[in-house]
Coordinates of C-alpha atoms in Angstrom, one line a residue:
X1 CA 0.0 0.0 0.0
X2 CA 3.0 2.3 0.1
X3 CA 4.1 1.7 -3.5
X4 CA 2.7 5.1 -4.7
X5 CA 2.3 8.3 -2.7
X6 CA -0.4 9.8 -4.9
X7 CA -1.7 6.7 -6.6
X8 CA -4.3 4.1 -5.7
X9 CA -8.0 4.2 -4.9
X10 CA -9.8 5.6 -1.9
X11 CA -9.5 2.3 0.0
X12 CA -5.6 2.3 -0.5
X13 CA -5.6 5.9 0.7
X14 CA -7.3 5.0 4.0
X15 CA -5.0 2.1 4.6
X16 CA -2.0 4.4 4.1
X17 CA -3.3 6.9 6.5
X18 CA -4.3 4.4 9.1
X19 CA -0.6 3.1 8.9
X20 CA 0.7 6.6 9.0
X21 CA -1.4 8.1 11.8
X22 CA -2.3 5.0 14.1
X23 CA 0.8 2.9 13.2
X24 CA 3.1 5.8 13.4
X25 CA 2.0 6.3 17.0
X26 CA 2.2 2.8 17.8
X27 CA 5.7 2.5 16.5
X28 CA 6.9 5.4 18.6
X29 CA 5.5 3.7 21.8
X30 CA 7.3 0.4 20.8
X31 CA 10.6 2.4 20.5
X32 CA 9.9 4.0 23.9
X33 CA 9.6 7.5 22.4
X34 CA 6.9 9.6 24.0
X35 CA 6.6 12.9 22.3
X36 CA 5.0 15.9 24.0
X37 CA 4.3 17.5 20.6
X38 CA 3.2 15.8 17.4
X39 CA 3.2 17.8 14.2
X40 CA 0.9 16.7 11.5
X41 CA 2.1 17.8 8.1
X42 CA -1.3 18.0 6.2
X43 CA -4.4 15.8 7.2
X44 CA -2.8 12.6 5.9
X45 CA -1.6 11.7 9.5
X46 CA -4.7 12.8 11.3
X47 CA -5.7 9.4 12.6
X48 CA -2.9 10.0 15.1
X49 CA -5.4 12.1 17.0
X50 CA -7.5 9.1 17.8
X51 CA -4.6 6.7 18.6
X52 CA -2.8 9.3 20.9
X53 CA -6.0 9.8 22.9
X54 CA -6.7 6.0 23.0
X55 CA -3.3 5.6 24.5
X56 CA -3.8 8.2 27.1
X57 CA -7.2 6.7 27.8
X58 CA -5.5 3.3 28.6
X59 CA -2.9 4.9 31.0
X60 CA -5.4 7.1 32.9
X61 CA -8.9 5.6 32.8
X62 CA -10.3 8.8 31.2
X63 CA -13.1 8.9 28.6
X64 CA -12.2 9.6 24.9
X65 CA -13.4 13.2 25.2
X66 CA -11.4 13.8 28.4
X67 CA -8.3 12.3 26.9
X68 CA -8.7 14.3 23.7
X69 CA -8.9 17.4 25.7
X70 CA -5.5 16.6 27.2
X71 CA -3.7 15.3 24.1
X72 CA -4.8 17.7 21.6
X73 CA -3.0 20.4 23.4
X74 CA 0.2 18.7 22.2
X75 CA -0.8 18.3 18.5
X76 CA 0.0 20.8 15.8
X77 CA -1.8 20.7 12.4
X78 CA -0.2 22.3 9.4
X79 CA -2.3 22.5 6.4
X80 CA -0.8 22.8 2.8
X81 CA -4.0 22.8 0.8
X82 CA -5.4 26.0 -0.9
X83 CA -8.8 24.5 -2.1
X84 CA -11.4 22.6 -0.2
X85 CA -11.4 19.8 -2.8
X86 CA -7.7 19.1 -1.8
X87 CA -8.6 17.6 1.5
X88 CA -8.8 13.8 1.9
X89 CA -12.4 12.6 2.3
X90 CA -13.6 9.1 3.1
X91 CA -17.2 7.8 2.6
X92 CA -19.3 6.8 5.6
X93 CA -19.3 3.2 4.3
X94 CA -15.4 3.1 4.1
X95 CA -15.1 4.6 7.6
X96 CA -17.6 2.1 9.0
X97 CA -15.6 -0.8 7.5
X98 CA -12.3 0.3 8.9
X99 CA -13.3 2.0 12.2
X100 CA -16.5 0.6 13.6
X101 CA -14.7 -1.9 15.8
X102 CA -12.0 0.7 16.6
X103 CA -14.5 3.2 17.8
X104 CA -16.2 0.6 20.0
X105 CA -13.2 -1.3 21.3
X106 CA -10.4 1.2 21.5
X107 CA -12.2 4.7 22.0
X108 CA -15.4 3.5 23.7
X109 CA -17.5 5.8 21.5
X110 CA -20.1 5.3 18.8
X111 CA -19.4 5.3 15.3
X112 CA -21.5 8.5 14.9
X113 CA -19.4 10.2 17.6
X114 CA -16.3 9.3 15.6
X115 CA -17.7 10.5 12.3
X116 CA -18.7 13.8 13.9
X117 CA -15.0 14.6 14.4
X118 CA -14.7 14.6 10.5
X119 CA -17.9 16.3 9.5
X120 CA -19.0 19.9 9.3
X121 CA -22.5 18.8 10.5
X122 CA -22.3 16.1 13.0
X123 CA -25.7 14.5 12.3
X124 CA -25.4 14.6 8.5
X125 CA -25.2 10.9 8.0
X126 CA -24.5 11.2 4.3
X127 CA -21.5 13.6 4.8
X128 CA -18.0 12.2 4.1
X129 CA -15.3 12.1 6.7
X130 CA -12.9 15.0 6.2
X131 CA -9.3 14.4 7.5
X132 CA -8.6 18.1 7.8
X133 CA -11.6 18.5 10.1
X134 CA -10.4 15.7 12.3
X135 CA -6.9 17.3 12.5
X136 CA -8.5 20.7 13.5
X137 CA -10.6 19.1 16.1
X138 CA -7.6 17.2 17.5
X139 CA -5.2 19.8 17.6
X140 CA -4.1 22.7 19.9
X141 CA -3.1 24.9 17.0
X142 CA -3.3 25.1 13.3
X143 CA -1.2 26.9 10.6
X144 CA -0.8 27.5 7.0
X145 CA 2.5 27.6 5.2
X146 CA 2.6 31.3 4.1
X147 CA 0.9 34.5 5.2
X148 CA -1.4 34.5 2.2
X149 CA -2.1 30.7 2.8
X150 CA -3.0 31.4 6.3
X151 CA -5.7 33.9 5.0
X152 CA -6.9 31.4 2.4
X153 CA -7.1 28.7 5.1
X154 CA -9.2 30.9 7.4
X155 CA -11.9 31.2 4.6
X156 CA -11.6 27.4 4.0
X157 CA -12.2 26.5 7.6
X158 CA -14.9 29.2 8.3
X159 CA -17.7 26.5 8.0
X160 CA -16.4 25.0 11.3
X161 CA -16.5 28.3 13.1
X162 CA -20.0 29.6 12.3
X163 CA -20.9 33.2 13.5
X164 CA -17.1 33.9 14.0
X165 CA -15.5 36.6 11.9
X166 CA -13.2 35.1 9.2
X167 CA -10.1 36.9 10.7
X168 CA -10.7 35.1 14.1
X169 CA -10.9 31.5 12.5
X170 CA -7.9 29.8 14.4
X171 CA -5.4 29.4 11.6
X172 CA -2.0 31.1 11.9
X173 CA 0.9 30.8 9.5
X174 CA 4.6 30.0 9.4
X175 CA 6.0 30.4 6.0
X176 CA 8.0 27.5 4.7
X177 CA 11.8 27.6 4.1
X178 CA 14.4 25.5 2.5
X179 CA 17.6 24.0 3.8
X180 CA 20.1 26.1 2.0
X181 CA 23.2 23.9 2.4
X182 CA 21.3 21.2 0.4
X183 CA 20.8 23.5 -2.6
X184 CA 23.8 25.7 -3.0
X185 CA 26.4 25.0 -5.7
X186 CA 30.1 24.6 -4.7
X187 CA 30.8 28.0 -6.1
X188 CA 27.9 29.6 -4.2
X189 CA 29.0 27.7 -1.0
X190 CA 32.6 29.2 -1.5
X191 CA 31.3 32.6 -1.8
X192 CA 29.0 32.4 1.2
X193 CA 31.7 30.9 3.2
X194 CA 34.2 33.6 2.4
X195 CA 31.7 36.2 3.2
X196 CA 29.8 34.7 6.2
X197 CA 31.7 31.9 7.6
X198 CA 31.4 28.1 7.6
X199 CA 28.7 28.1 10.3
X200 CA 26.6 30.7 8.7
X201 CA 23.4 28.7 8.7
X202 CA 23.6 28.1 12.5
X203 CA 22.4 30.5 15.1
X204 CA 20.2 33.5 14.4
X205 CA 21.5 34.6 11.0
X206 CA 21.7 38.2 12.1
X207 CA 24.7 39.4 10.1
X208 CA 24.1 37.4 6.8
X209 CA 22.4 40.4 5.1
X210 CA 25.0 42.8 5.9
X211 CA 27.9 40.4 5.0
X212 CA 26.4 39.6 1.5
X213 CA 25.7 43.2 0.8
X214 CA 29.5 43.8 1.0
X215 CA 30.4 41.2 -1.6
X216 CA 31.7 43.0 -4.8
X217 CA 30.2 42.7 -8.3
X218 CA 33.1 40.7 -9.8
X219 CA 33.0 37.9 -7.1
X220 CA 29.2 37.6 -7.5
X221 CA 29.4 37.4 -11.3
X222 CA 32.2 34.9 -11.2
X223 CA 30.0 32.7 -8.9
X224 CA 27.1 33.0 -11.4
X225 CA 29.1 32.2 -14.5
X226 CA 30.8 29.2 -12.9
X227 CA 27.5 27.8 -11.6
X228 CA 25.8 28.3 -15.0
X229 CA 28.7 26.6 -16.9
X230 CA 28.3 23.6 -14.6
X231 CA 24.5 23.6 -15.5
X232 CA 25.0 23.8 -19.1
X233 CA 27.4 20.9 -19.0
X234 CA 24.8 18.9 -17.0
X235 CA 21.9 19.7 -19.4
X236 CA 23.9 18.6 -22.4
X237 CA 24.8 15.2 -20.8
X238 CA 21.4 14.5 -19.4
X239 CA 19.6 15.7 -22.7
X240 CA 21.9 13.4 -24.7
X241 CA 21.0 10.4 -22.5
X242 CA 17.4 11.4 -22.8
X243 CA 17.3 11.6 -26.6
X244 CA 19.7 8.7 -27.4
X245 CA 16.8 6.3 -27.6
X246 CA 15.1 8.5 -30.3
X247 CA 17.0 7.1 -33.2
X248 CA 17.2 10.5 -34.6
X249 CA 21.0 11.3 -35.2
X250 CA 20.5 15.0 -35.8
X251 CA 18.7 15.4 -32.4
X252 CA 21.4 13.4 -30.6
X253 CA 24.2 15.4 -32.2
X254 CA 22.3 18.7 -31.3
X255 CA 22.2 17.6 -27.6
X256 CA 25.9 18.0 -27.5
X257 CA 25.7 21.6 -28.4
X258 CA 22.5 22.8 -26.5
X259 CA 22.7 26.0 -24.5
X260 CA 25.4 28.5 -24.1
X261 CA 26.8 29.6 -20.7
X262 CA 26.8 33.1 -21.8
X263 CA 23.2 33.3 -22.7
X264 CA 20.4 34.4 -20.2
X265 CA 18.9 31.1 -18.8
X266 CA 15.4 30.8 -17.5
X267 CA 14.3 27.8 -15.5
X268 CA 10.7 26.5 -15.0
X269 CA 10.3 23.1 -13.2
X270 CA 7.4 21.7 -11.2
X271 CA 4.4 19.3 -11.1
X272 CA 2.5 19.8 -14.3
X273 CA -1.0 20.5 -13.0
X274 CA -3.3 22.9 -14.4
X275 CA -3.4 25.4 -11.4
X276 CA 0.3 25.9 -11.9
X277 CA -0.3 27.2 -15.5
X278 CA 2.9 25.7 -16.9
X279 CA 1.9 26.7 -20.4
X280 CA 1.2 30.3 -19.7
X281 CA 4.5 31.3 -21.6
X282 CA 3.0 29.6 -24.7
X283 CA 0.1 32.0 -24.8
X284 CA 1.7 33.8 -27.8
X285 CA 4.0 31.3 -29.4
X286 CA 5.4 33.7 -32.0
X287 CA 6.3 36.4 -29.5
X288 CA 8.0 33.8 -27.3
X289 CA 10.0 32.4 -30.4
X290 CA 11.2 36.1 -31.1
X291 CA 12.3 36.4 -27.4
X292 CA 14.3 33.1 -27.4
X293 CA 15.9 33.4 -31.0
X294 CA 17.0 37.1 -30.7
X295 CA 20.4 37.4 -32.5
X296 CA 21.7 40.1 -30.1
X297 CA 20.1 39.1 -26.9
X298 CA 19.0 35.4 -27.0
X299 CA 17.3 33.6 -24.2
X300 CA 17.3 29.8 -23.3
X301 CA 14.7 28.0 -21.3
X302 CA 15.1 24.8 -19.4
X303 CA 11.8 23.0 -18.3
X304 CA 11.4 19.9 -16.2
X305 CA 8.5 18.3 -14.3
X306 CA 6.0 15.6 -14.1
X307 CA 2.3 15.1 -14.2
X308 CA 0.5 13.0 -11.5
X309 CA -0.1 9.4 -12.6
X310 CA -3.7 9.8 -13.4
X311 CA -3.7 13.4 -14.5
X312 CA -4.3 13.4 -18.3
X313 CA -4.7 17.1 -18.3
X314 CA -1.2 17.5 -16.8
X315 CA 0.3 15.0 -19.3
X316 CA -1.3 17.1 -22.1
X317 CA 0.4 20.3 -20.7
X318 CA 3.8 18.6 -21.1
X319 CA 2.9 17.5 -24.6
X320 CA 2.1 21.1 -25.5
X321 CA 5.7 22.0 -24.7
X322 CA 7.2 19.1 -26.6
X323 CA 5.1 20.1 -29.6
X324 CA 6.1 23.8 -29.3
X325 CA 9.8 22.9 -29.4
X326 CA 9.4 20.6 -32.2
X327 CA 7.2 22.8 -34.3
X328 CA 9.7 25.7 -34.1
X329 CA 12.9 23.6 -34.1
X330 CA 14.0 25.2 -30.8
X331 CA 16.2 22.3 -29.6
X332 CA 19.1 24.8 -29.0
X333 CA 16.8 27.3 -27.1
X334 CA 14.4 25.1 -25.1
X335 CA 15.2 21.8 -23.5
X336 CA 12.5 19.7 -21.7
X337 CA 14.3 17.3 -19.3
X338 CA 12.2 14.3 -18.3
X339 CA 12.3 12.2 -15.2
X340 CA 12.2 15.2 -12.8
X341 CA 14.0 14.3 -9.6
X342 CA 16.1 15.8 -6.7
X343 CA 19.3 15.7 -8.6
X344 CA 17.8 17.5 -11.6
X345 CA 16.3 20.1 -9.3
X346 CA 19.6 20.7 -7.5
X347 CA 21.4 21.3 -10.8
X348 CA 18.7 23.6 -12.1
X349 CA 18.4 25.8 -9.0
X350 CA 22.2 26.2 -8.9
X351 CA 22.6 27.4 -12.5
X352 CA 19.6 29.3 -13.8
X353 CA 19.5 33.1 -13.9
X354 CA 15.8 33.5 -13.4
X355 CA 13.3 31.2 -12.0
X356 CA 9.7 31.5 -13.3
X357 CA 6.6 30.4 -11.4
X358 CA 3.1 31.1 -12.8
X359 CA 0.5 29.6 -10.4
X360 CA -3.2 30.7 -10.4
X361 CA -3.5 32.7 -7.2
X362 CA -4.2 31.7 -4.5
X363 CA -3.7 28.1 -5.3
X364 CA 0.1 28.1 -4.4
X365 CA 0.0 27.5 -0.7
X366 CA 3.7 28.4 -0.5
X367 CA 5.9 27.0 -3.2
X368 CA 9.5 26.4 -2.3
X369 CA 11.2 26.0 -5.7
X370 CA 12.0 29.6 -6.0
X371 CA 13.4 29.7 -2.6
X372 CA 16.1 27.2 -3.7
X373 CA 17.6 29.6 -6.3
X374 CA 18.2 32.4 -3.8
X375 CA 21.4 31.1 -2.3
X376 CA 22.8 30.6 -5.8
X377 CA 22.2 34.2 -7.0
X378 CA 19.1 33.2 -9.1
X379 CA 16.3 35.8 -9.3
X380 CA 12.6 35.1 -9.2
X381 CA 9.8 36.1 -11.7
X382 CA 6.6 34.9 -10.1
X383 CA 3.0 35.4 -9.6
X384 CA 2.2 37.2 -6.4
X385 CA 1.1 34.1 -4.6
X386 CA 2.5 31.8 -1.9
X387 CA 5.8 32.9 -0.4
X388 CA 6.5 35.4 -3.2
X389 CA 3.5 37.5 -2.1
X390 CA 5.4 38.4 1.0
X391 CA 8.9 38.2 -0.3
X392 CA 8.6 40.3 -3.5
X393 CA 9.9 43.8 -3.7
X394 CA 11.2 45.7 -6.9
X395 CA 14.8 45.5 -5.7
X396 CA 14.8 41.7 -5.2
X397 CA 13.0 40.3 -8.4
X398 CA 10.0 40.7 -10.6
X399 CA 6.3 39.9 -10.3
X400 CA 3.2 39.5 -12.2
X401 CA -0.4 39.8 -10.8
X402 CA -2.4 42.3 -8.9
X403 CA -2.7 40.5 -5.5
X404 CA -6.3 39.7 -6.4
X405 CA -8.0 36.3 -7.3
X406 CA -9.4 35.9 -10.8
X407 CA -10.3 32.2 -10.9
X408 CA -9.7 30.6 -14.3
X409 CA -10.7 33.6 -16.2
X410 CA -8.9 33.2 -19.7
X411 CA -8.9 36.9 -20.2
X412 CA -6.8 37.3 -17.0
X413 CA -4.5 34.5 -18.1
X414 CA -3.9 36.4 -21.4
X415 CA -3.1 39.6 -19.5
X416 CA -0.6 37.8 -17.3
X417 CA 1.0 36.1 -20.2
X418 CA 1.4 39.5 -21.8
X419 CA 2.9 40.9 -18.5
X420 CA 5.5 38.1 -18.5
X421 CA 6.6 38.9 -22.0
X422 CA 6.8 42.6 -21.3
X423 CA 8.9 41.9 -18.1
X424 CA 11.2 39.7 -20.1
X425 CA 11.6 42.2 -23.0
X426 CA 11.7 45.4 -21.2
X427 CA 13.4 44.6 -17.8
X428 CA 15.1 41.2 -17.6
X429 CA 16.8 40.9 -21.0
X430 CA 18.1 44.4 -21.1
X431 CA 19.4 44.2 -17.5
X432 CA 21.2 40.9 -18.2
X433 CA 23.0 42.1 -21.3
X434 CA 23.9 45.6 -20.3
X435 CA 27.6 45.2 -19.3
X436 CA 30.2 47.6 -18.0
X437 CA 33.9 47.9 -19.1
X438 CA 34.6 44.7 -17.2
X439 CA 31.7 42.7 -18.7
X440 CA 29.6 42.7 -15.6
X441 CA 26.0 43.6 -15.7
X442 CA 25.8 46.2 -12.9
X443 CA 22.0 46.4 -12.6
X444 CA 21.6 42.6 -12.7
X445 CA 24.2 42.2 -10.0
X446 CA 22.5 44.8 -7.7
X447 CA 19.2 42.8 -7.9
X448 CA 20.9 39.6 -7.4
X449 CA 22.9 40.9 -4.4
X450 CA 19.7 42.2 -2.9
X451 CA 17.8 39.0 -3.4
X452 CA 20.6 36.9 -1.8
X453 CA 21.1 39.2 1.1
X454 CA 17.5 40.0 1.9
X455 CA 15.6 36.9 1.1
X456 CA 18.0 33.9 1.6
X457 CA 18.1 34.1 5.4
X458 CA 14.4 34.9 5.6
X459 CA 13.4 31.9 3.6
X460 CA 15.8 29.4 5.1
X461 CA 14.9 26.4 7.1
X462 CA 16.7 28.0 10.0
X463 CA 14.0 30.7 10.3
X464 CA 11.1 28.3 9.7
X465 CA 12.3 25.8 12.4
X466 CA 13.0 28.6 14.8
X467 CA 9.3 30.0 14.3
X468 CA 7.8 26.6 14.7
X469 CA 9.9 26.0 17.8
X470 CA 9.1 29.3 19.6
X471 CA 5.5 30.0 18.4
X472 CA 4.2 26.5 18.5
X473 CA 6.4 23.6 19.8
X474 CA 7.4 25.0 23.2
X475 CA 4.0 26.5 24.0
X476 CA 2.3 23.2 22.9
X477 CA 4.7 21.1 25.0
X478 CA 3.9 23.3 28.0
X479 CA 0.2 23.2 27.6
X480 CA 0.2 19.5 27.2
X481 CA 2.3 18.8 30.2
X482 CA 0.1 21.0 32.3
X483 CA -3.0 19.2 31.2
X484 CA -1.5 15.8 31.4
X485 CA -0.6 16.2 35.2
X486 CA -2.5 14.3 37.7
X487 CA -3.7 11.7 35.3
X488 CA -5.2 14.3 33.0
X489 CA -7.4 15.9 35.7
X490 CA -7.7 19.1 33.5
X491 CA -9.0 17.0 30.6
X492 CA -11.9 15.9 32.7
X493 CA -12.6 19.5 33.8
X494 CA -12.4 20.8 30.3
X495 CA -14.8 18.0 29.0
X496 CA -17.3 18.6 31.8
X497 CA -17.2 22.4 31.2
X498 CA -17.8 21.8 27.5
X499 CA -20.9 19.5 28.0
X500 CA -22.3 22.0 30.5
X501 CA -22.0 25.0 28.1
X502 CA -23.4 23.1 25.2
X503 CA -26.5 22.0 27.3
X504 CA -27.2 25.4 28.6
X505 CA -25.9 27.8 25.8
X506 CA -29.2 28.3 24.0
X507 CA -30.8 29.6 27.3
X508 CA -28.4 32.6 27.5
X509 CA -29.9 35.9 26.6
X510 CA -29.3 39.7 26.7
X511 CA -31.8 41.5 28.9
X512 CA -30.4 45.0 28.1
X513 CA -27.6 46.6 26.5
X514 CA -26.9 50.4 27.1
X515 CA -24.3 53.0 26.0
X516 CA -23.6 56.4 27.6
X517 CA -21.5 59.0 25.9
X518 CA -19.2 60.8 28.3
X519 CA -16.8 63.4 26.8
X520 CA -14.4 61.6 24.7
X521 CA -15.5 58.0 25.7
X522 CA -18.5 55.5 25.8
X523 CA -19.5 53.5 28.7
X524 CA -21.2 50.3 27.8
X525 CA -23.3 48.1 30.2
X526 CA -24.9 44.7 29.3
X527 CA -27.3 42.9 31.4
X528 CA -27.0 39.2 30.7
X529 CA -28.9 36.1 31.9
X530 CA -26.3 33.2 31.8
X531 CA -28.8 30.3 32.4
X532 CA -27.0 29.1 35.4
X533 CA -23.6 29.0 33.7
X534 CA -20.6 29.9 36.0
X535 CA -19.4 33.3 35.0
X536 CA -15.9 32.0 35.2
X537 CA -16.5 29.8 32.2
X538 CA -17.3 32.7 29.7
X539 CA -16.0 36.0 28.6
X540 CA -18.1 38.9 27.7
X541 CA -16.6 41.5 25.4
X542 CA -17.3 44.3 22.9
X543 CA -16.4 43.5 19.2
X544 CA -16.0 46.1 16.3
X545 CA -15.3 45.0 12.8
X546 CA -12.0 45.9 11.0
X547 CA -12.9 48.3 8.2
X548 CA -11.7 51.5 6.5
X549 CA -8.1 50.9 7.6
X550 CA -9.2 50.3 11.2
X551 CA -8.3 47.0 12.9
X552 CA -11.0 44.8 14.4
X553 CA -11.3 45.7 18.2
X554 CA -12.0 43.4 21.1
X555 CA -12.7 45.0 24.4
X556 CA -13.1 42.9 27.5
X557 CA -16.2 43.7 29.6
X558 CA -15.9 43.3 33.3
X559 CA -18.4 42.0 35.8
X560 CA -19.9 44.9 37.6
X561 CA -22.6 43.4 39.7
X562 CA -24.7 40.2 39.8
X563 CA -27.8 38.7 41.2
X564 CA -29.6 35.3 40.9
X565 CA -31.1 36.2 37.6
X566 CA -28.6 38.4 35.7
X567 CA -25.1 39.8 35.6
X568 CA -24.1 43.4 34.6
X569 CA -21.0 43.7 32.5
X570 CA -19.3 47.2 31.7
X571 CA -16.7 48.5 29.6
X572 CA -15.1 52.0 29.0
X573 CA -14.1 52.7 25.5
X574 CA -12.2 55.8 24.2
X575 CA -14.0 57.2 21.2
X576 CA -12.4 56.2 17.9
X577 CA -15.4 55.1 16.0
X578 CA -19.2 55.2 16.3
X579 CA -20.8 53.6 19.2
X580 CA -23.1 51.7 17.0
X581 CA -20.0 49.8 15.5
X582 CA -19.6 47.9 18.7
X583 CA -21.5 44.7 19.5
X584 CA -21.5 42.7 22.7
X585 CA -20.7 39.1 22.5
X586 CA -20.3 36.1 24.8
X587 CA -17.7 33.3 24.2
X588 CA -16.5 30.2 26.1
X589 CA -13.4 30.6 28.2
X590 CA -12.2 28.3 30.8
X591 CA -9.1 26.2 31.8
X592 CA -7.0 28.3 29.3
X593 CA -8.5 26.6 26.2
X594 CA -7.8 27.8 22.7
X595 CA -11.0 29.7 21.6
X596 CA -12.6 29.2 19.1
X597 CA -10.4 26.1 18.3
X598 CA -11.4 24.1 21.2
X599 CA -14.9 25.5 21.8
X600 CA -16.5 27.7 19.1
X601 CA -19.6 28.7 21.1
X602 CA -20.4 32.3 20.6
X603 CA -23.5 34.5 21.2
X604 CA -24.0 37.9 19.7
X605 CA -26.1 40.7 20.9
X606 CA -29.1 40.9 18.7

């Protein structure tokens, strides 16, 4: 069942994920490894949520709900998906087949209770089981893989947090990074070592930007020409092996002479799927041919990639490129390298001058291929999507797009293809071929140096792991250990409080909300009937939407007085907007739970 990562039917998929999530946790226990924090990379491992709770049940005697309240504090869920259709779903019938006995014997809950963990609507018996929903309901924190992807994910998961503002849907973000020592060429490694030291990727990277900004033009250009010469040699050898089975002597002979180390080299390599728009450059074939075959300022393009096994559309996109090369006899200007693998990626990112990425925003959750060229002095030309939406500035690269979403509008695709051609013709090609008396392209080197200095440290794995550790792992470990104390006593209190609030929530109501205007401030008061709920289990606050450049506001309201029937909460607010923009709301708040992730109950003043 592990023969293919993306292949196989739905039943193969559920078997894989049972082995990964449940089997993975069991394996750790057999190895006597007892982690405080488990990091689920996408929903594929989400069955871990169940097994980790089951294990805690056995050691403490807690119920499943009580054990989950403890163990979820130590689970982190990172989502990589930018569209709802990308999440794994399993039919009720398949879940029944594989989990009916597990629910009864291991978790001591009904199958309906288990299915509710993976459904938007717990009682919709026809709804499939969503692995991302299980991961959310079994974690203490959730994050996307870029700032933009965090925003996209908040919209995707909004259905689980009804009545909550989208900005408060509990999904943060940590932008991916790449392990720079795995991707730098031998020439880039020497340059970085000379400028920043051998241990440059350890520690806090504080001086890297300043150190690289001091490197002179000649040293940077020498590194680039050496790296590209190595790439050209690699492309010729690999392309010759690739075409040797074609039986066409003229193509085999041409393979020995493809590409020129002195020519501007563009790279484009990725999975060939429609949302990445890998044929956007082919929108105007004649214009692209003119760009590539210019006598004075030629351009060469190396392409690589694979389509998923059953994606016929992706395979057709590869065929479009092959036919384009063939139709215009561009074997010396465009090379498509098959069998895309890590070795090919390593060589491409080390040698190309410009890395091109053309996804349809906002489908590129992060995209790390363009990060790999940074350490080698490659420059990015990309859609303002994923990581590039936060990395781009005119001094470090080039961009297409307007930071908006346009769906699959063919008119917009045409406009962005035109923008690509314009940037190539008017900015990239002139900058590359404009040389000083020493044969060095000064404007090009300036952008290249800025890209290396400003972006490489920021998008390195060093920064990413540091962020995860400081913002997620350490807080998660502390919270898990706190809840696990005394055989998970906190888990029992959390589960009991949740049951109480759910049973009484619909009986809460606002009796009266008043506001008095006093000079430069408002005094709000709210008379609230809590239906017997302990006031320590809820928070009352004023909320005002973020709009017209103003951020959303949350103002705590404090208990002023109480009697058997109602409580009076008050708040003093300095005037910055109209009083009518504030609304009183009541939310769950007990045992330091993450709200609304662990309890999404909310009641708004009508």
